[in-house]
mmCIF file of C-alpha atoms in Angstrom:
data_model
loop_
_atom_site.group_PDB
_atom_site.id
_atom_site.type_symbol
_atom_site.label_atom_id
_atom_site.label_comp_id
_atom_site.label_asym_id
_atom_site.label_seq_id
_atom_site.Cartn_x
_atom_site.Cartn_y
_atom_site.Cartn_z
ATOM 1 C CA MET A 1 -13.796 -16.478 20.083
ATOM 2 C CA THR A 2 -15.422 -19.629 21.267
ATOM 3 C CA TYR A 3 -17.765 -19.492 24.215
ATOM 4 C CA THR A 4 -16.872 -19.493 27.904
ATOM 5 C CA GLU A 5 -18.939 -21.699 30.122
ATOM 6 C CA VAL A 6 -20.096 -20.033 33.314
ATOM 7 C CA PRO A 7 -21.717 -22.084 36.111
ATOM 8 C CA GLY A 8 -25.473 -21.617 36.361
ATOM 9 C CA ILE A 9 -27.863 -22.867 38.979
ATOM 10 C CA ARG A 10 -29.288 -25.845 36.997
ATOM 11 C CA VAL A 11 -27.847 -25.344 33.545
ATOM 12 C CA PRO A 12 -24.394 -23.893 32.618
ATOM 13 C CA ILE A 13 -24.355 -20.601 30.752
ATOM 14 C CA ARG A 14 -22.492 -20.409 27.456
ATOM 15 C CA MET A 15 -21.121 -16.876 26.904
ATOM 16 C CA TRP A 16 -19.651 -15.413 23.698
ATOM 17 C CA THR A 17 -18.095 -12.571 25.645
ATOM 18 C CA ASP A 18 -15.777 -12.151 28.641
ATOM 19 C CA PRO A 19 -17.935 -12.847 31.734
ATOM 20 C CA ALA A 20 -15.932 -10.169 33.630
ATOM 21 C CA THR A 21 -17.345 -7.483 31.290
ATOM 22 C CA VAL A 22 -21.014 -8.353 31.950
ATOM 23 C CA GLU A 23 -22.761 -6.147 34.508
ATOM 24 C CA GLY A 24 -23.600 -7.792 37.826
ATOM 25 C CA ALA A 25 -27.364 -7.287 37.453
ATOM 26 C CA ALA A 26 -27.294 -8.978 34.027
ATOM 27 C CA LEU A 27 -25.279 -11.910 35.394
ATOM 28 C CA GLN A 28 -27.829 -12.340 38.190
ATOM 29 C CA GLN A 29 -30.619 -12.239 35.647
ATOM 30 C CA LEU A 30 -28.904 -15.033 33.671
ATOM 31 C CA ARG A 31 -28.435 -17.095 36.774
ATOM 32 C CA ASN A 32 -32.135 -16.700 37.534
ATOM 33 C CA ILE A 33 -32.954 -17.950 34.062
ATOM 34 C CA SER A 34 -30.553 -20.890 34.520
ATOM 35 C CA SER A 35 -32.578 -21.990 37.543
ATOM 36 C CA LEU A 36 -35.822 -22.700 35.599
ATOM 37 C CA PRO A 37 -36.686 -26.380 35.734
ATOM 38 C CA TRP A 38 -37.836 -26.370 32.053
ATOM 39 C CA LEU A 39 -34.578 -24.928 30.703
ATOM 40 C CA HIS A 40 -32.580 -27.080 28.272
ATOM 41 C CA GLY A 41 -29.815 -24.553 27.522
ATOM 42 C CA LEU A 42 -28.836 -20.907 27.737
ATOM 43 C CA ALA A 43 -26.524 -19.095 25.311
ATOM 44 C CA VAL A 44 -25.398 -15.472 25.751
ATOM 45 C CA MET A 45 -24.357 -13.253 22.874
ATOM 46 C CA PRO A 46 -21.581 -10.566 22.963
ATOM 47 C CA ASP A 47 -24.165 -7.718 23.011
ATOM 48 C CA VAL A 48 -25.561 -8.963 26.339
ATOM 49 C CA HIS A 49 -27.000 -6.449 28.814
ATOM 50 C CA LEU A 50 -29.666 -6.131 31.463
ATOM 51 C CA GLY A 51 -33.196 -6.304 30.086
ATOM 52 C CA LYS A 52 -36.824 -6.359 31.256
ATOM 53 C CA GLY A 53 -38.153 -9.834 31.831
ATOM 54 C CA ALA A 54 -34.909 -11.453 30.644
ATOM 55 C CA THR A 55 -31.406 -10.532 29.638
ATOM 56 C CA VAL A 56 -31.037 -8.895 26.245
ATOM 57 C CA GLY A 57 -28.686 -10.923 24.104
ATOM 58 C CA SER A 58 -29.797 -14.302 25.512
ATOM 59 C CA VAL A 59 -31.005 -17.387 23.789
ATOM 60 C CA ILE A 60 -33.317 -19.440 26.088
ATOM 61 C CA ALA A 61 -34.036 -22.976 24.921
ATOM 62 C CA MET A 62 -36.860 -24.651 26.905
ATOM 63 C CA LYS A 63 -38.564 -28.000 26.714
ATOM 64 C CA GLY A 64 -42.311 -27.827 26.969
ATOM 65 C CA ALA A 65 -42.407 -24.228 28.250
ATOM 66 C CA VAL A 66 -42.059 -20.662 27.104
ATOM 67 C CA CYS A 67 -41.654 -17.407 29.080
ATOM 68 C CA PRO A 68 -43.683 -14.502 27.635
ATOM 69 C CA ALA A 69 -41.753 -11.849 29.540
ATOM 70 C CA ALA A 70 -38.498 -13.172 28.035
ATOM 71 C CA VAL A 71 -39.871 -12.545 24.572
ATOM 72 C CA GLY A 72 -40.877 -9.114 25.843
ATOM 73 C CA VAL A 73 -43.407 -6.542 24.715
ATOM 74 C CA ASP A 74 -42.057 -5.905 21.179
ATOM 75 C CA ILE A 75 -42.865 -9.364 19.836
ATOM 76 C CA GLY A 76 -41.192 -10.046 16.512
ATOM 77 C CA CYS A 77 -38.964 -6.942 16.607
ATOM 78 C CA GLY A 78 -36.265 -7.246 13.962
ATOM 79 C CA MET A 79 -34.455 -5.873 10.972
ATOM 80 C CA SER A 80 -34.832 -5.666 7.179
ATOM 81 C CA ALA A 81 -32.263 -4.501 4.665
ATOM 82 C CA VAL A 82 -31.938 -4.384 0.908
ATOM 83 C CA LYS A 83 -29.136 -3.517 -1.483
ATOM 84 C CA THR A 84 -30.022 -1.069 -4.243
ATOM 85 C CA SER A 85 -28.521 -0.382 -7.669
ATOM 86 C CA LEU A 86 -27.562 3.104 -6.498
ATOM 87 C CA THR A 87 -24.021 4.035 -5.621
ATOM 88 C CA ALA A 88 -22.671 6.703 -3.309
ATOM 89 C CA GLU A 89 -22.062 8.932 -6.373
ATOM 90 C CA ASP A 90 -25.791 8.956 -7.071
ATOM 91 C CA LEU A 91 -26.577 10.605 -3.733
ATOM 92 C CA PRO A 92 -26.873 14.384 -3.579
ATOM 93 C CA ASP A 93 -24.547 16.428 -1.334
ATOM 94 C CA GLY A 94 -27.457 17.410 0.912
ATOM 95 C CA LEU A 95 -29.666 14.579 2.271
ATOM 96 C CA SER A 96 -32.141 16.484 4.397
ATOM 97 C CA GLY A 97 -34.737 16.409 1.631
ATOM 98 C CA LEU A 98 -34.503 12.626 1.291
ATOM 99 C CA ARG A 99 -34.814 12.270 5.076
ATOM 100 C CA SER A 100 -37.915 14.451 5.073
ATOM 101 C CA LYS A 101 -39.579 12.371 2.372
ATOM 102 C CA ILE A 102 -38.892 9.123 4.309
ATOM 103 C CA GLU A 103 -40.448 10.700 7.398
ATOM 104 C CA GLN A 104 -43.497 11.769 5.393
ATOM 105 C CA ALA A 105 -43.973 8.260 3.974
ATOM 106 C CA ILE A 106 -43.379 6.281 7.166
ATOM 107 C CA PRO A 107 -44.976 7.541 10.407
ATOM 108 C CA VAL A 108 -42.598 7.565 13.322
ATOM 109 C CA GLY A 109 -42.973 7.661 17.091
ATOM 110 C CA ARG A 110 -46.568 7.062 18.033
ATOM 111 C CA GLY A 111 -47.649 8.023 14.566
ATOM 112 C CA LEU A 112 -49.990 5.946 12.388
ATOM 113 C CA HIS A 113 -51.379 6.007 8.906
ATOM 114 C CA THR A 114 -54.652 7.956 8.556
ATOM 115 C CA ASP A 115 -56.034 4.999 6.561
ATOM 116 C CA PRO A 116 -54.554 1.450 6.589
ATOM 117 C CA VAL A 117 -51.973 0.899 3.860
ATOM 118 C CA ASP A 118 -53.446 -1.019 0.926
ATOM 119 C CA PRO A 119 -50.820 -3.635 -0.062
ATOM 120 C CA ALA A 120 -52.254 -3.766 -3.559
ATOM 121 C CA LYS A 121 -50.932 -0.225 -4.125
ATOM 122 C CA LEU A 122 -47.402 -1.071 -3.025
ATOM 123 C CA HIS A 123 -44.961 -1.651 -5.835
ATOM 124 C CA GLY A 124 -44.005 -5.353 -5.948
ATOM 125 C CA PHE A 125 -45.398 -6.089 -2.520
ATOM 126 C CA ARG A 126 -46.155 -9.795 -1.913
ATOM 127 C CA ALA A 127 -49.688 -9.693 -0.534
ATOM 128 C CA ALA A 128 -50.350 -13.424 -0.549
ATOM 129 C CA GLY A 129 -52.061 -14.405 2.739
ATOM 130 C CA TRP A 130 -52.836 -10.786 3.694
ATOM 131 C CA ASP A 131 -56.593 -11.259 4.089
ATOM 132 C CA ASP A 132 -56.080 -14.531 5.932
ATOM 133 C CA PHE A 133 -53.664 -12.822 8.330
ATOM 134 C CA TRP A 134 -56.219 -10.188 9.314
ATOM 135 C CA GLN A 135 -59.036 -12.745 9.543
ATOM 136 C CA ARG A 136 -56.918 -14.559 12.125
ATOM 137 C CA PHE A 137 -56.958 -11.412 14.247
ATOM 138 C CA ASP A 138 -60.430 -12.620 15.335
ATOM 139 C CA GLY A 139 -58.748 -15.380 17.222
ATOM 140 C CA VAL A 140 -56.483 -13.187 19.444
ATOM 141 C CA ALA A 141 -57.180 -12.545 23.139
ATOM 142 C CA GLU A 142 -60.606 -10.926 23.719
ATOM 143 C CA GLU A 143 -59.011 -8.216 25.837
ATOM 144 C CA VAL A 144 -57.101 -6.876 22.823
ATOM 145 C CA LYS A 145 -59.548 -7.296 19.918
ATOM 146 C CA TRP A 146 -60.841 -3.677 20.347
ATOM 147 C CA ARG A 147 -57.383 -2.556 19.096
ATOM 148 C CA ARG A 148 -58.000 -3.907 15.591
ATOM 149 C CA GLU A 149 -58.400 -0.465 13.903
ATOM 150 C CA ARG A 150 -55.219 0.902 15.523
ATOM 151 C CA ALA A 151 -53.284 -2.191 14.594
ATOM 152 C CA MET A 152 -54.334 -1.764 10.990
ATOM 153 C CA GLN A 153 -53.347 1.929 10.972
ATOM 154 C CA GLN A 154 -49.943 1.175 12.628
ATOM 155 C CA MET A 155 -49.089 -1.462 10.009
ATOM 156 C CA GLY A 156 -46.143 0.142 8.176
ATOM 157 C CA THR A 157 -45.037 2.460 10.950
ATOM 158 C CA LEU A 158 -41.686 2.810 12.679
ATOM 159 C CA GLY A 159 -42.161 3.540 16.366
ATOM 160 C CA ALA A 160 -39.571 5.159 18.632
ATOM 161 C CA GLY A 161 -36.663 4.175 20.897
ATOM 162 C CA ASN A 162 -33.988 2.266 18.966
ATOM 163 C CA HIS A 163 -36.138 1.726 15.866
ATOM 164 C CA PHE A 164 -34.921 3.406 12.731
ATOM 165 C CA CYS A 165 -34.868 3.703 8.966
ATOM 166 C CA GLU A 166 -31.487 4.282 7.312
ATOM 167 C CA VAL A 167 -29.864 4.885 4.008
ATOM 168 C CA CYS A 168 -26.435 3.246 4.141
ATOM 169 C CA ILE A 169 -23.333 2.828 1.953
ATOM 170 C CA ASP A 170 -21.205 -0.330 1.995
ATOM 171 C CA THR A 171 -17.466 -0.518 1.561
ATOM 172 C CA SER A 172 -17.826 -1.014 -2.224
ATOM 173 C CA GLY A 173 -19.960 2.156 -2.535
ATOM 174 C CA SER A 174 -23.347 0.480 -3.003
ATOM 175 C CA VAL A 175 -26.338 2.061 -1.372
ATOM 176 C CA TRP A 176 -28.543 0.029 1.001
ATOM 177 C CA LEU A 177 -31.846 0.644 2.705
ATOM 178 C CA MET A 178 -32.245 -0.666 6.263
ATOM 179 C CA LEU A 179 -34.959 -0.487 8.965
ATOM 180 C CA HIS A 180 -35.615 -1.804 12.450
ATOM 181 C CA SER A 181 -39.101 -2.186 13.981
ATOM 182 C CA GLY A 182 -41.503 -4.737 15.451
ATOM 183 C CA SER A 183 -45.152 -5.448 16.297
ATOM 184 C CA ARG A 184 -46.001 -1.901 17.512
ATOM 185 C CA ASN A 185 -48.724 -1.363 20.096
ATOM 186 C CA ILE A 186 -50.687 -4.537 19.252
ATOM 187 C CA GLY A 187 -47.661 -6.733 20.121
ATOM 188 C CA LYS A 188 -47.170 -4.818 23.343
ATOM 189 C CA GLU A 189 -50.769 -5.269 24.483
ATOM 190 C CA LEU A 190 -50.835 -8.949 23.589
ATOM 191 C CA ALA A 191 -47.586 -9.476 25.492
ATOM 192 C CA GLU A 192 -48.722 -7.633 28.593
ATOM 193 C CA HIS A 193 -51.967 -9.568 28.672
ATOM 194 C CA HIS A 194 -50.245 -12.917 28.569
ATOM 195 C CA MET A 195 -47.520 -11.936 30.989
ATOM 196 C CA GLY A 196 -50.275 -11.183 33.530
ATOM 197 C CA VAL A 197 -51.851 -14.510 32.935
ATOM 198 C CA ALA A 198 -48.535 -16.326 33.348
ATOM 199 C CA ARG A 199 -47.796 -14.653 36.656
ATOM 200 C CA SER A 200 -51.053 -15.912 38.098
ATOM 201 C CA LEU A 201 -50.517 -19.565 37.367
ATOM 202 C CA SER A 202 -49.780 -21.849 40.360
ATOM 203 C CA HIS A 203 -46.664 -23.498 38.941
ATOM 204 C CA ASN A 204 -44.981 -20.114 38.781
ATOM 205 C CA GLN A 205 -45.490 -18.994 42.347
ATOM 206 C CA GLY A 206 -42.190 -20.354 43.664
ATOM 207 C CA LEU A 207 -39.963 -18.763 41.029
ATOM 208 C CA VAL A 208 -37.038 -16.543 42.052
ATOM 209 C CA ASP A 209 -38.348 -13.886 39.625
ATOM 210 C CA GLN A 210 -41.977 -13.566 38.606
ATOM 211 C CA ASP A 211 -40.847 -12.119 35.270
ATOM 212 C CA LEU A 212 -39.747 -15.632 34.458
ATOM 213 C CA ALA A 213 -43.290 -17.030 34.735
ATOM 214 C CA VAL A 214 -43.871 -19.606 32.006
ATOM 215 C CA PHE A 215 -46.670 -21.306 30.096
ATOM 216 C CA LEU A 216 -46.489 -25.095 29.990
ATOM 217 C CA ALA A 217 -47.143 -27.333 26.996
ATOM 218 C CA LYS A 218 -50.573 -28.920 26.542
ATOM 219 C CA THR A 219 -52.350 -26.245 28.602
ATOM 220 C CA PRO A 220 -55.023 -23.837 27.328
ATOM 221 C CA GLU A 221 -52.942 -20.897 28.491
ATOM 222 C CA MET A 222 -49.978 -22.075 26.368
ATOM 223 C CA ALA A 223 -52.219 -22.632 23.347
ATOM 224 C CA ALA A 224 -53.680 -19.157 23.643
ATOM 225 C CA TYR A 225 -50.290 -17.550 23.986
ATOM 226 C CA ARG A 226 -48.781 -19.455 21.060
ATOM 227 C CA GLN A 227 -51.629 -18.374 18.829
ATOM 228 C CA ASP A 228 -51.228 -14.660 19.765
ATOM 229 C CA LEU A 229 -47.432 -14.883 19.784
ATOM 230 C CA PHE A 230 -47.096 -16.255 16.295
ATOM 231 C CA TRP A 231 -49.726 -13.873 14.955
ATOM 232 C CA ALA A 232 -47.813 -10.925 16.470
ATOM 233 C CA GLN A 233 -44.508 -12.188 15.042
ATOM 234 C CA GLU A 234 -46.243 -12.283 11.659
ATOM 235 C CA TYR A 235 -47.556 -8.763 12.212
ATOM 236 C CA ALA A 236 -44.003 -7.573 12.864
ATOM 237 C CA LYS A 237 -42.779 -9.208 9.651
ATOM 238 C CA HIS A 238 -45.533 -7.638 7.639
ATOM 239 C CA ASN A 239 -44.904 -4.278 9.317
ATOM 240 C CA ARG A 240 -41.322 -4.287 8.187
ATOM 241 C CA ALA A 241 -42.287 -5.446 4.713
ATOM 242 C CA VAL A 242 -44.838 -2.612 4.322
ATOM 243 C CA MET A 243 -42.297 -0.041 5.558
ATOM 244 C CA MET A 244 -39.626 -1.327 3.200
ATOM 245 C CA ALA A 245 -42.068 -1.068 0.276
ATOM 246 C CA LEU A 246 -42.858 2.493 1.271
ATOM 247 C CA PHE A 247 -39.171 3.242 1.698
ATOM 248 C CA GLN A 248 -38.393 1.818 -1.709
ATOM 249 C CA ASP A 249 -41.119 3.888 -3.319
ATOM 250 C CA VAL A 250 -39.565 7.047 -1.855
ATOM 251 C CA VAL A 251 -36.236 6.122 -3.306
ATOM 252 C CA ARG A 252 -37.754 5.239 -6.719
ATOM 253 C CA ARG A 253 -39.342 8.659 -6.904
ATOM 254 C CA GLU A 254 -36.353 10.541 -5.593
ATOM 255 C CA PHE A 255 -33.973 8.852 -8.043
ATOM 256 C CA ALA A 256 -36.375 8.285 -10.945
ATOM 257 C CA LYS A 257 -33.662 9.061 -13.537
ATOM 258 C CA ALA A 258 -31.533 6.234 -12.120
ATOM 259 C CA ASP A 259 -34.263 3.616 -12.623
ATOM 260 C CA VAL A 260 -33.421 2.068 -9.268
ATOM 261 C CA THR A 261 -33.613 -1.694 -8.758
ATOM 262 C CA PHE A 262 -33.460 -3.687 -5.536
ATOM 263 C CA ASP A 263 -31.980 -7.032 -4.527
ATOM 264 C CA GLU A 264 -33.949 -9.543 -2.439
ATOM 265 C CA VAL A 265 -34.831 -8.069 0.966
ATOM 266 C CA ILE A 266 -33.033 -9.635 3.955
ATOM 267 C CA SER A 267 -35.284 -9.812 7.045
ATOM 268 C CA CYS A 268 -34.792 -11.310 10.448
ATOM 269 C CA HIS A 269 -36.593 -11.271 13.832
ATOM 270 C CA HIS A 270 -34.463 -10.755 16.981
ATOM 271 C CA ASN A 271 -37.197 -10.891 19.707
ATOM 272 C CA TYR A 272 -39.152 -14.080 19.065
ATOM 273 C CA VAL A 273 -39.857 -17.729 19.668
ATOM 274 C CA ALA A 274 -39.152 -20.548 17.218
ATOM 275 C CA GLU A 275 -39.764 -24.294 17.331
ATOM 276 C CA GLU A 276 -36.386 -25.943 16.790
ATOM 277 C CA ARG A 277 -34.666 -29.245 17.531
ATOM 278 C CA TYR A 278 -31.333 -29.662 19.305
ATOM 279 C CA ASP A 279 -29.635 -32.588 20.975
ATOM 280 C CA GLY A 280 -32.478 -34.778 19.711
ATOM 281 C CA VAL A 281 -35.008 -32.715 21.681
ATOM 282 C CA ASP A 282 -37.866 -30.495 20.381
ATOM 283 C CA LEU A 283 -37.470 -27.103 21.982
ATOM 284 C CA LEU A 284 -39.031 -23.696 22.146
ATOM 285 C CA VAL A 285 -36.141 -21.323 21.519
ATOM 286 C CA THR A 286 -36.645 -17.691 22.639
ATOM 287 C CA ARG A 287 -34.158 -15.271 21.081
ATOM 288 C CA LYS A 288 -34.250 -12.196 23.333
ATOM 289 C CA GLY A 289 -32.144 -9.797 21.351
ATOM 290 C CA ALA A 290 -30.532 -12.416 19.126
ATOM 291 C CA ILE A 291 -30.896 -13.468 15.486
ATOM 292 C CA ARG A 292 -31.069 -16.903 13.971
ATOM 293 C CA ALA A 293 -27.653 -17.735 12.436
ATOM 294 C CA GLY A 294 -28.181 -21.224 11.036
ATOM 295 C CA SER A 295 -25.816 -22.325 8.311
ATOM 296 C CA GLY A 296 -26.293 -19.935 5.343
ATOM 297 C CA ASP A 297 -28.897 -17.710 7.073
ATOM 298 C CA LEU A 298 -28.478 -14.044 6.198
ATOM 299 C CA GLY A 299 -28.853 -11.682 9.106
ATOM 300 C CA ILE A 300 -28.375 -8.081 10.130
ATOM 301 C CA ILE A 301 -26.369 -6.819 13.123
ATOM 302 C CA PRO A 302 -26.684 -3.014 13.569
ATOM 303 C CA GLY A 303 -24.403 -0.805 15.609
ATOM 304 C CA SER A 304 -25.861 2.572 16.508
ATOM 305 C CA MET A 305 -26.992 5.675 14.747
ATOM 306 C CA GLY A 306 -23.421 6.780 14.032
ATOM 307 C CA THR A 307 -21.335 3.607 13.746
ATOM 308 C CA GLY A 308 -22.721 1.454 10.960
ATOM 309 C CA SER A 309 -24.020 -2.096 10.669
ATOM 310 C CA TYR A 310 -23.138 -5.579 9.353
ATOM 311 C CA ILE A 311 -24.817 -7.982 7.007
ATOM 312 C CA VAL A 312 -23.725 -11.464 8.089
ATOM 313 C CA ARG A 313 -24.155 -15.111 7.128
ATOM 314 C CA GLY A 314 -24.744 -17.718 9.786
ATOM 315 C CA LEU A 315 -22.309 -20.530 10.373
ATOM 316 C CA GLY A 316 -24.754 -22.902 12.083
ATOM 317 C CA ASN A 317 -23.144 -23.221 15.483
ATOM 318 C CA ALA A 318 -25.408 -25.544 17.500
ATOM 319 C CA ALA A 319 -23.680 -24.574 20.756
ATOM 320 C CA SER A 320 -25.341 -21.130 20.376
ATOM 321 C CA PHE A 321 -28.611 -22.742 19.207
ATOM 322 C CA ASN A 322 -27.750 -21.366 15.743
ATOM 323 C CA SER A 323 -27.812 -17.778 17.023
ATOM 324 C CA ALA A 324 -25.806 -14.551 16.898
ATOM 325 C CA SER A 325 -26.098 -11.063 18.418
ATOM 326 C CA HIS A 326 -28.839 -8.702 17.329
ATOM 327 C CA GLY A 327 -26.742 -5.550 17.541
ATOM 328 C CA ALA A 328 -23.948 -3.786 19.413
ATOM 329 C CA GLY A 329 -25.857 -3.847 22.746
ATOM 330 C CA ARG A 330 -26.209 -1.040 25.214
ATOM 331 C CA LYS A 331 -23.389 -0.409 27.664
ATOM 332 C CA MET A 332 -25.451 2.101 29.657
ATOM 333 C CA SER A 333 -29.125 2.650 30.349
ATOM 334 C CA ARG A 334 -31.150 5.320 28.604
ATOM 335 C CA ASN A 335 -31.293 7.385 31.810
ATOM 336 C CA ALA A 336 -27.555 7.142 32.259
ATOM 337 C CA ALA A 337 -26.957 8.219 28.673
ATOM 338 C CA LYS A 338 -29.220 11.275 29.147
ATOM 339 C CA LYS A 339 -27.309 12.256 32.229
ATOM 340 C CA ARG A 340 -23.890 11.780 30.725
ATOM 341 C CA PHE A 341 -24.259 13.094 27.171
ATOM 342 C CA THR A 342 -25.427 16.426 25.668
ATOM 343 C CA THR A 343 -26.764 17.383 22.258
ATOM 344 C CA ARG A 344 -23.300 18.630 21.439
ATOM 345 C CA ASP A 345 -21.945 15.145 22.053
ATOM 346 C CA LEU A 346 -24.699 13.694 19.881
ATOM 347 C CA ALA A 347 -23.867 16.076 16.995
ATOM 348 C CA GLU A 348 -20.183 15.142 17.261
ATOM 349 C CA GLN A 349 -20.765 11.394 17.379
ATOM 350 C CA THR A 350 -23.188 11.478 14.408
ATOM 351 C CA ALA A 351 -21.154 13.828 12.259
ATOM 352 C CA GLY A 352 -21.720 13.093 8.603
ATOM 353 C CA VAL A 353 -25.130 11.479 9.226
ATOM 354 C CA GLU A 354 -28.338 13.255 8.284
ATOM 355 C CA CYS A 355 -30.419 12.631 11.450
ATOM 356 C CA ARG A 356 -32.046 14.136 14.467
ATOM 357 C CA LYS A 357 -29.523 15.716 16.811
ATOM 358 C CA ASP A 358 -31.860 16.966 19.514
ATOM 359 C CA SER A 359 -32.368 16.037 23.181
ATOM 360 C CA GLY A 360 -35.124 13.569 22.298
ATOM 361 C CA VAL A 361 -32.650 11.069 20.915
ATOM 362 C CA VAL A 362 -29.652 11.647 23.161
ATOM 363 C CA ASP A 363 -30.316 8.253 24.810
ATOM 364 C CA GLU A 364 -29.573 6.693 21.409
ATOM 365 C CA ILE A 365 -26.153 8.322 21.086
ATOM 366 C CA PRO A 366 -23.426 5.967 19.794
ATOM 367 C CA GLY A 367 -21.517 6.375 23.063
ATOM 368 C CA ALA A 368 -24.319 4.557 24.944
ATOM 369 C CA TYR A 369 -23.599 1.397 22.895
ATOM 370 C CA LYS A 370 -20.826 -1.163 22.842
ATOM 371 C CA ASN A 371 -18.170 -1.214 20.136
ATOM 372 C CA ILE A 372 -19.821 -2.942 17.217
ATOM 373 C CA GLU A 373 -16.517 -4.074 15.682
ATOM 374 C CA LYS A 374 -15.562 -5.915 18.938
ATOM 375 C CA VAL A 375 -19.001 -7.432 19.136
ATOM 376 C CA ILE A 376 -18.620 -8.829 15.601
ATOM 377 C CA ASP A 377 -15.111 -10.065 16.398
ATOM 378 C CA GLN A 378 -16.395 -12.015 19.426
ATOM 379 C CA GLN A 379 -18.728 -14.143 17.283
ATOM 380 C CA LYS A 380 -16.477 -15.297 14.451
ATOM 381 C CA ASP A 381 -17.581 -18.860 15.122
ATOM 382 C CA LEU A 382 -21.265 -17.823 14.787
ATOM 383 C CA VAL A 383 -21.267 -15.637 11.671
ATOM 384 C CA GLU A 384 -19.222 -14.423 8.773
ATOM 385 C CA VAL A 385 -19.364 -10.858 7.527
ATOM 386 C CA VAL A 386 -21.001 -10.320 4.089
ATOM 387 C CA ALA A 387 -21.047 -6.517 4.034
ATOM 388 C CA HIS A 388 -20.120 -3.592 6.271
ATOM 389 C CA LEU A 389 -22.532 -0.635 5.993
ATOM 390 C CA LYS A 390 -22.304 2.952 7.209
ATOM 391 C CA GLN A 391 -25.382 5.124 7.408
ATOM 392 C CA VAL A 392 -25.658 8.535 5.785
ATOM 393 C CA VAL A 393 -29.334 9.084 6.649
ATOM 394 C CA CYS A 394 -30.947 7.869 9.937
ATOM 395 C CA VAL A 395 -34.693 8.421 10.680
ATOM 396 C CA LYS A 396 -35.774 7.963 14.297
ATOM 397 C CA GLY A 397 -39.071 8.529 16.050
#
């Protein structure tokens, strides 16, 4: 489908979904965003739903301003995936052992590594710039510097919520590895610090929603946020790269006889800020639950822990600010899912997937998410499908 234009307060809202299907609270959130005087444009993806700070599935393009709460607390959250030389026939009938070994190699939930991962010991890991990256930690906000040790120990860890590691099979029978995570606790603490600073600034006092407080260009507050923001986005990218290297090592050992090889890793942020140019204007583009889908860009759009995912190639649609959805999108809150579904429902909806099926992940049940096939269909002018994957192992925190 092409987008539907919905009236906003200052700027019209371009929606790649039926506006009638968007919950009222999310629509109001989008209208609030459209009222910002710094806004250049607002695009809404088919996985749109109510979020904290700003609507999930929105692309917020501003001139000379950025909203830290719109980026959110998981700065740089995103996906990585890689195709392996394994096929479905190479996998054993029982996958619980493989799942256990993945969980042993990659700490989940609030877990961390006892000692920081040494990139020099990771097979094929590209460690260029690693020391420089950690030296730049000395430049982050003073209030967060004391978290250095924890940040180093959490590098290469999964987290909880909707983060996951998966073994998947595509429609041709090839095995893929996929994971979803971000900047862990260090990103959260940096985000919360800067959101507090933004709310205190005088130019934000008249906003309809204090969560939309912004930093303005050529101010010390903006300079400090940009430094920490881009460092945290880099942390998230490194975090996924370390996890993927650990994940690949597990698979190499588990299938040593197959001499496993891997294609180039596909990686994309979906909670982040990028400096881009549209309509002849330099903009700060915040993708809040959206991936970059410039012409030829490879991206990853996951469904849920029982429905599979898509590898896509961007078509470069400038109307969406070269963006696409970051997943299926929730159709109900976590609390609503816990009230509606049981562990029996979870077991039924994840049949055939080696994964947790306990009350701790009921809020991640496939039934709490939108139909991923419909979401993909609604953005045919944004991306083309490269591969359709279905998970057989799903690790969650």
